[in-house]
Amino acid sequence: MWAYNETFYQIYPIGFCGAPVHNDGVTEHRILKLADWAEYLQELGIGSIILNPIFESDNHGYDTRDFKKIDCRLGTNDDFKEVCQTLHDHDVKIMLDGVFNHVGRGFWAFKDVQEKKWDSPYKDWFCINFDGNSGYNDGFWYEGWEGHYELVKLNLQNPAVVDYLLECVKMWIEEFGIDGLRLDVAYSLDHNFMKRLRRYCEEIRPGFALIGEVLFGDYNLIVNDEMLHSCTNYECYKGLYSSFNSMNMFEIAHSLNRQYGPEQWCIYRGKHLMTFADNHDVSRLATILTNKKHIPLAYGLLFGMPGIPCIYYGSEWGEEGQKAPDNDYALRPCFEEPKPNELTDLIKELIAIRRESDALCNGSYHNVVITNHQLVFERKTDRERVLVAINASDAEFSAGSHELNGTFERIMTYPEAAAETDTVTLNGQLSMPPYSIQYLKM
């Protein structure tokens, strides 16, 4: 699967393009801005973008009105075709947000039910009870997603609904040439639907990638040969920032070993889960980390550990953003142009190193040295062995282990001054400068 060796870049288009929060019905060609960033994304080394909702919706994109029409606030279908062509010309693939669990109250089939009630041919597309009423006084009750009644839950056990959604996906593949889907709230989706989606997409476009949004539970239930290729790894997202904030590297080391370690009971060995430091739903890394010197170290850890790294737009230059109790606007800003800096340069280097490393993309995971402030772990395949060493302390540290032996090539050091030669011979000890990252390859 192509996605396993790539780094993803997530964009929330309505915010990124500076579109109004609520659909004003005015067509503006804002989505063309994505094409302006294609060269920057290519230079950064991005393999694919993930676009949060782009289709016609009531407000934030997850309340879809029409799965076959680009949101008028963003532009037209022809605009997006142009964007996809430009991105592909710059070797950047495109993954769209597949919002299949629910639609908005403005969705065409739901509006038909509002008008015709039980006489609507679409009444079984939703979970409706005509003996009740909704908070909107529709004259019937319907199931909303997790109590949010502006999000009308689709009945994915209705074959007509599934056929319609697959028809839409086919259109996206054929008209826009997309390469994969992020499945919104994948933990809520019907398993049979996901199985059919996997088979259908593979038939139309072999290698089509499916990555699910999953917040909790056993990822194996939906990441398998029948359903999804990957899903979001929220366990390690939490461990990533929390380990630095609490100065307790045992937390992330425990999560990574529980998921990928050498023991037979480790639960996700061989899988490629999507790893991230932040996204459109959580406070940005630069905001949530209490010690800003830990920001580059967190990315050093992210690109060294198992999984598919995903960067949220703007975070590669350390943009801040605090999640509010009642909205996510601060997390989804509009940037006129990229603002690369030294952090961006580091991430660019990490992307390139990971892409070329079999061990970092596909290798096993093994903890070598763990202290409260330091972590050294090994990624290994038959062809390559890489040590990843992170020192979160403001003091130099000497890590000791019988596994730290042999001659290694330094393929990455941060800060740069930490590297004196291209090779280093270890005799049971590894010197770790303050606030440092080291990748050593054998």
XYZ file of C-alpha atoms in Angstrom:
442
model
C 0.000 0.000 0.000
C 1.501 3.287 -1.163
C 0.243 5.151 1.904
C 2.511 3.254 4.301
C 5.681 4.962 3.050
C 4.270 8.471 2.704
C 3.692 11.472 4.935
C 0.216 13.016 4.826
C -0.770 16.675 5.128
C -4.220 17.465 6.482
C -6.119 20.600 5.444
C -9.523 21.827 6.603
C -10.537 23.582 3.358
C -13.367 25.795 4.612
C -11.006 27.386 7.139
C -7.866 27.176 4.994
C -9.574 28.989 2.125
C -11.127 31.671 4.328
C -14.704 30.675 3.487
C -17.678 31.829 5.596
C -18.517 29.530 8.501
C -22.155 29.302 7.388
C -23.120 28.570 3.786
C -24.054 31.913 2.226
C -24.995 30.428 -1.148
C -22.416 32.549 -2.972
C -20.038 30.754 -5.334
C -16.426 31.820 -4.787
C -13.465 30.018 -6.353
C -11.492 29.797 -3.132
C -10.453 26.153 -3.503
C -8.007 27.125 -6.275
C -5.778 28.292 -3.422
C -4.855 24.630 -2.849
C -3.135 24.573 -6.226
C -0.992 27.527 -5.158
C 0.425 25.370 -2.356
C 1.252 22.383 -4.584
C 4.894 23.341 -5.095
C 5.390 23.952 -1.381
C 3.873 20.555 -0.527
C 6.068 18.834 -3.099
C 9.199 20.492 -1.712
C 8.178 19.518 1.804
C 7.976 15.905 0.642
C 4.263 15.338 1.200
C 2.945 12.163 -0.425
C -0.757 12.935 -0.069
C -3.055 15.562 1.317
C -6.145 14.754 3.374
C -8.902 17.251 2.708
C -11.628 17.595 5.294
C -15.115 18.080 3.779
C -15.331 19.926 0.464
C -18.872 19.093 -0.631
C -21.931 21.332 -0.406
C -22.990 21.556 3.236
C -25.018 23.593 5.701
C -22.090 24.894 7.747
C -18.855 23.119 8.686
C -18.760 20.469 5.975
C -19.808 17.460 8.028
C -23.455 18.439 7.521
C -23.540 17.542 3.815
C -26.240 18.764 1.433
C -24.927 17.244 -1.801
C -22.123 14.674 -2.159
C -21.719 15.420 -5.868
C -21.155 19.162 -5.739
C -18.193 21.125 -4.382
C -19.343 23.567 -1.702
C -20.192 26.868 -3.386
C -18.089 28.688 -0.776
C -15.080 26.804 -2.162
C -15.893 26.867 -5.870
C -17.050 24.463 -8.557
C -16.382 20.878 -9.570
C -14.252 22.178 -12.431
C -12.194 24.217 -9.947
C -11.491 21.108 -7.903
C -10.614 19.076 -11.001
C -7.999 21.717 -11.754
C -6.680 21.517 -8.182
C -6.405 17.716 -8.322
C -4.553 17.857 -11.632
C -2.075 20.401 -10.244
C -1.471 18.362 -7.089
C -0.936 15.174 -9.085
C 1.454 17.049 -11.376
C 3.474 17.803 -8.214
C 3.435 14.147 -7.072
C 0.907 14.809 -4.314
C -2.001 12.382 -4.015
C -5.477 13.388 -2.808
C -7.558 11.839 -0.043
C -11.061 13.178 0.598
C -13.120 13.086 3.772
C -15.844 10.474 3.316
C -18.648 11.591 5.626
C -20.908 8.572 5.322
C -22.403 8.247 8.805
C -24.597 11.334 8.650
C -25.704 14.279 6.519
C -27.010 17.783 7.180
C -30.624 18.790 7.510
C -30.215 20.440 4.119
C -29.409 17.093 2.441
C -31.696 16.714 -0.574
C -33.169 13.350 0.449
C -33.899 14.522 4.001
C -35.611 17.651 2.656
C -37.848 15.370 0.600
C -38.819 13.526 3.806
C -39.509 16.844 5.550
C -41.869 17.758 2.721
C -43.622 14.446 2.067
C -43.211 12.678 5.432
C -44.120 8.966 5.119
C -44.876 9.400 1.416
C -41.225 10.170 0.663
C -39.354 7.382 -1.149
C -36.337 8.353 0.975
C -37.907 7.887 4.414
C -35.964 4.645 4.948
C -32.659 6.355 4.165
C -32.713 7.599 7.760
C -33.646 6.269 11.188
C -37.077 7.881 11.506
C -40.062 7.460 13.835
C -43.255 9.150 12.596
C -44.878 8.741 16.026
C -42.541 11.343 17.500
C -41.252 14.819 16.752
C -37.871 16.493 16.504
C -36.514 19.571 18.216
C -36.973 21.308 14.867
C -40.707 20.399 14.807
C -40.360 18.273 11.667
C -43.404 16.202 12.558
C -41.239 13.112 13.023
C -38.332 12.000 15.200
C -35.007 11.001 13.673
C -31.677 9.761 14.989
C -28.865 12.319 15.032
C -25.182 11.541 15.387
C -24.361 11.260 19.101
C -27.202 13.599 19.995
C -26.339 16.265 17.412
C -29.600 16.645 15.513
C -28.139 18.951 12.871
C -26.331 15.767 11.768
C -28.939 13.323 10.463
C -27.792 9.714 10.729
C -27.904 7.697 7.516
C -29.270 4.154 7.512
C -26.255 2.282 6.141
C -28.168 -0.998 6.317
C -30.431 0.255 3.534
C -29.025 -1.026 0.190
C -30.283 2.079 -1.625
C -28.215 4.341 0.676
C -25.105 2.229 0.185
C -25.580 2.186 -3.591
C -25.944 5.968 -3.616
C -22.789 6.528 -1.540
C -20.757 4.146 -3.692
C -22.043 5.955 -6.783
C -20.727 9.199 -5.285
C -17.331 7.652 -4.549
C -17.137 6.385 -8.120
C -17.818 9.909 -9.339
C -15.053 11.314 -7.120
C -12.588 8.748 -8.466
C -13.549 9.183 -12.114
C -14.054 12.970 -12.152
C -11.382 14.120 -9.710
C -8.955 11.168 -9.744
C -8.752 10.894 -5.954
C -6.457 8.297 -4.396
C -8.160 7.498 -1.107
C -10.684 8.363 1.578
C -10.574 9.351 5.228
C -13.705 7.848 6.758
C -15.250 10.225 9.265
C -16.317 8.603 12.583
C -15.336 5.203 11.224
C -16.042 3.716 14.661
C -19.760 4.408 14.015
C -19.930 2.954 10.503
C -21.631 -0.317 9.648
C -18.976 -3.007 9.151
C -20.680 -4.533 6.134
C -20.712 -1.105 4.513
C -16.960 -0.756 5.036
C -16.326 -4.210 3.588
C -18.315 -3.379 0.488
C -16.615 0.006 0.166
C -13.186 -1.658 0.310
C -14.063 -4.174 -2.419
C -15.770 -1.562 -4.576
C -12.910 0.948 -4.455
C -10.272 -1.707 -5.089
C -12.127 -2.830 -8.216
C -12.380 0.711 -9.583
C -8.929 1.893 -8.552
C -6.454 -0.724 -7.280
C -4.424 0.642 -4.396
C -7.173 3.041 -3.277
C -6.449 3.849 0.393
C -9.018 3.856 3.208
C -8.087 5.437 6.545
C -10.648 5.673 9.336
C -11.154 8.178 12.126
C -11.175 6.106 15.317
C -10.963 7.612 18.804
C -11.019 4.519 21.011
C -11.470 0.756 21.122
C -9.744 -2.088 19.307
C -8.432 -0.819 15.965
C -8.207 -4.411 14.694
C -12.002 -4.501 14.392
C -11.902 -2.259 11.327
C -8.226 -2.181 10.250
C -7.865 -5.504 8.508
C -7.762 -7.135 5.086
C -11.549 -6.758 4.623
C -12.109 -3.172 5.731
C -9.670 -0.302 6.259
C -5.941 -0.026 5.593
C -5.333 2.241 8.587
C -6.962 4.418 11.225
C -6.042 7.315 13.491
C -3.893 6.329 16.469
C -5.353 8.476 19.241
C -3.670 6.424 21.966
C -0.222 7.445 20.748
C -1.397 10.996 19.977
C -2.130 11.424 23.677
C 1.092 9.730 24.725
C 3.129 11.902 22.364
C 2.385 15.262 23.989
C 1.655 13.950 27.482
C 5.049 12.242 27.777
C 6.793 15.565 27.197
C 4.483 17.628 29.393
C 4.783 15.239 32.326
C 8.451 14.457 31.563
C 7.560 10.793 31.614
C 8.760 9.016 28.477
C 7.537 5.744 29.959
C 4.007 6.677 28.812
C 4.683 6.790 25.082
C 7.152 3.905 25.350
C 4.469 1.784 27.017
C 1.865 2.633 24.352
C 4.255 1.912 21.491
C 5.351 -1.394 23.013
C 1.746 -2.391 23.770
C 0.868 -1.772 20.150
C 3.986 -2.807 18.215
C 6.441 -4.473 20.592
C 8.169 -7.839 20.110
C 5.964 -9.828 22.479
C 3.290 -12.059 20.951
C 0.529 -10.256 22.866
C 1.278 -6.850 21.319
C -1.868 -5.878 19.492
C -1.044 -3.999 16.256
C 2.177 -5.555 15.020
C 2.383 -5.340 11.233
C -0.257 -2.623 10.971
C 0.362 0.959 9.864
C -1.805 3.272 11.963
C -1.976 7.004 11.231
C 0.074 9.005 13.718
C -0.268 12.739 14.331
C 0.652 15.507 16.735
C -2.554 17.481 16.164
C -5.486 17.837 13.774
C -8.648 19.871 13.124
C -10.324 18.593 16.311
C -7.623 19.099 18.976
C -5.413 21.926 20.231
C -2.233 22.343 18.225
C 1.021 20.839 19.442
C 2.696 24.246 19.809
C -0.121 25.306 22.134
C -0.444 22.164 24.195
C 3.277 21.570 24.894
C 4.355 23.446 28.011
C 8.045 23.538 26.985
C 8.354 24.883 23.427
C 11.807 23.295 23.094
C 9.974 19.984 22.989
C 8.154 20.806 19.719
C 10.936 19.576 17.389
C 11.558 16.580 19.665
C 7.906 15.537 19.397
C 8.230 15.486 15.604
C 11.484 13.553 15.889
C 9.592 10.947 17.898
C 6.580 11.016 15.573
C 8.634 10.242 12.469
C 10.685 7.588 14.227
C 7.878 5.532 15.697
C 5.657 3.080 13.779
C 2.796 4.476 11.749
C 1.938 6.862 8.929
C 2.774 10.452 9.960
C 0.218 13.160 9.243
C 0.985 16.890 9.553
C -1.820 19.377 10.183
C -1.495 22.468 8.028
C 0.481 25.219 9.724
C 1.806 23.042 12.514
C 4.960 22.389 10.494
C 6.017 25.950 11.289
C 4.731 25.844 14.885
C 1.390 27.584 14.496
C -0.624 27.742 17.719
C -4.350 27.082 18.146
C -6.446 26.437 21.249
C -9.603 24.338 21.075
C -12.549 26.285 22.497
C -15.343 24.684 24.568
C -17.991 25.453 21.956
C -16.190 25.695 18.590
C -13.052 24.791 16.654
C -12.588 27.997 14.653
C -9.178 28.742 16.196
C -7.938 25.344 14.985
C -8.934 25.956 11.360
C -7.397 29.280 10.272
C -6.742 30.797 6.880
C -3.095 31.335 5.904
C -2.361 33.514 2.889
C 0.787 31.539 2.134
C 3.120 29.025 3.783
C 5.363 30.383 6.548
C 8.251 27.895 6.651
C 10.941 28.237 9.304
C 13.589 26.091 11.032
C 10.934 23.671 12.327
C 9.668 23.230 8.766
C 13.227 22.453 7.624
C 13.515 19.794 10.327
C 10.209 18.188 9.362
C 11.221 18.243 5.690
C 14.398 16.361 6.636
C 12.439 13.846 8.745
C 9.994 13.218 5.884
C 12.841 12.503 3.455
C 14.671 10.212 5.870
C 11.582 8.210 6.707
C 10.540 7.776 3.075
C 13.911 6.219 2.228
C 14.097 4.010 5.326
C 12.636 0.527 5.214
C 13.043 0.222 8.992
C 11.209 3.464 9.770
C 8.354 2.694 7.369
C 7.918 -1.012 8.056
C 10.224 -2.111 10.859
C 9.519 -3.771 14.170
C 9.558 -1.772 17.402
C 11.696 -2.444 20.471
C 12.444 -0.248 23.507
C 16.178 -0.078 24.278
C 16.517 2.598 26.989
C 13.693 4.326 28.867
C 14.008 6.948 31.584
C 11.648 9.742 32.600
C 13.432 12.185 30.278
C 14.999 9.969 27.601
C 13.863 7.289 25.182
C 15.923 5.125 22.841
C 14.114 2.594 20.668
C 14.938 0.363 17.736
C 13.156 0.001 14.388
C 14.344 -3.016 12.429
C 13.742 -5.045 9.272
C 15.839 -7.746 7.611
C 17.570 -5.008 5.597
C 18.069 -2.235 8.127
C 18.349 -1.323 11.804
C 17.665 2.218 13.033
C 18.017 3.581 16.558
C 15.877 6.601 17.478
C 17.115 8.537 20.513
C 15.209 11.425 22.128
C 16.509 13.487 25.059
C 13.784 15.750 26.461
C 16.015 17.039 29.268
C 17.969 20.292 29.401
C 21.023 18.269 30.473
C 23.268 15.887 28.562
C 22.637 12.215 29.210
C 24.608 9.034 28.605
C 22.338 6.119 27.752
C 23.714 2.694 28.593
C 22.682 -0.701 27.237
C 24.332 -3.826 25.856
C 22.209 -3.214 22.733
C 24.082 0.031 22.044
C 27.013 -1.585 20.302
C 28.440 -1.369 16.806
C 29.173 1.227 14.154
C 26.245 3.334 13.001
C 25.711 5.981 10.352
C 24.220 9.214 11.675
C 21.284 9.815 9.361
C 19.689 12.540 11.477
C 20.738 14.754 14.372
C 19.075 17.695 16.015
C 20.423 20.165 16.777
C 22.884 19.944 13.888
C 25.818 20.804 16.144
C 25.363 17.461 17.860
C 26.840 15.624 14.864
C 30.638 15.615 14.762
C 31.094 12.825 12.219
C 28.925 10.838 9.809
C 29.547 7.645 11.747
C 29.643 6.746 15.415
C 30.902 3.583 17.133
C 28.955 2.646 20.246
C 30.398 0.542 23.041
C 27.372 0.184 25.263
C 26.923 3.953 25.627
C 25.201 6.689 23.624
C 25.792 10.353 24.399
C 22.566 12.363 24.135
C 22.927 16.175 24.121
C 20.223 18.313 25.752
C 16.956 18.593 23.789
C 18.248 16.327 21.042
C 17.096 13.874 18.394
C 19.356 11.223 16.867
C 18.630 8.635 14.183
C 21.428 6.088 13.837
C 21.382 3.457 11.084
C 23.237 0.154 10.885
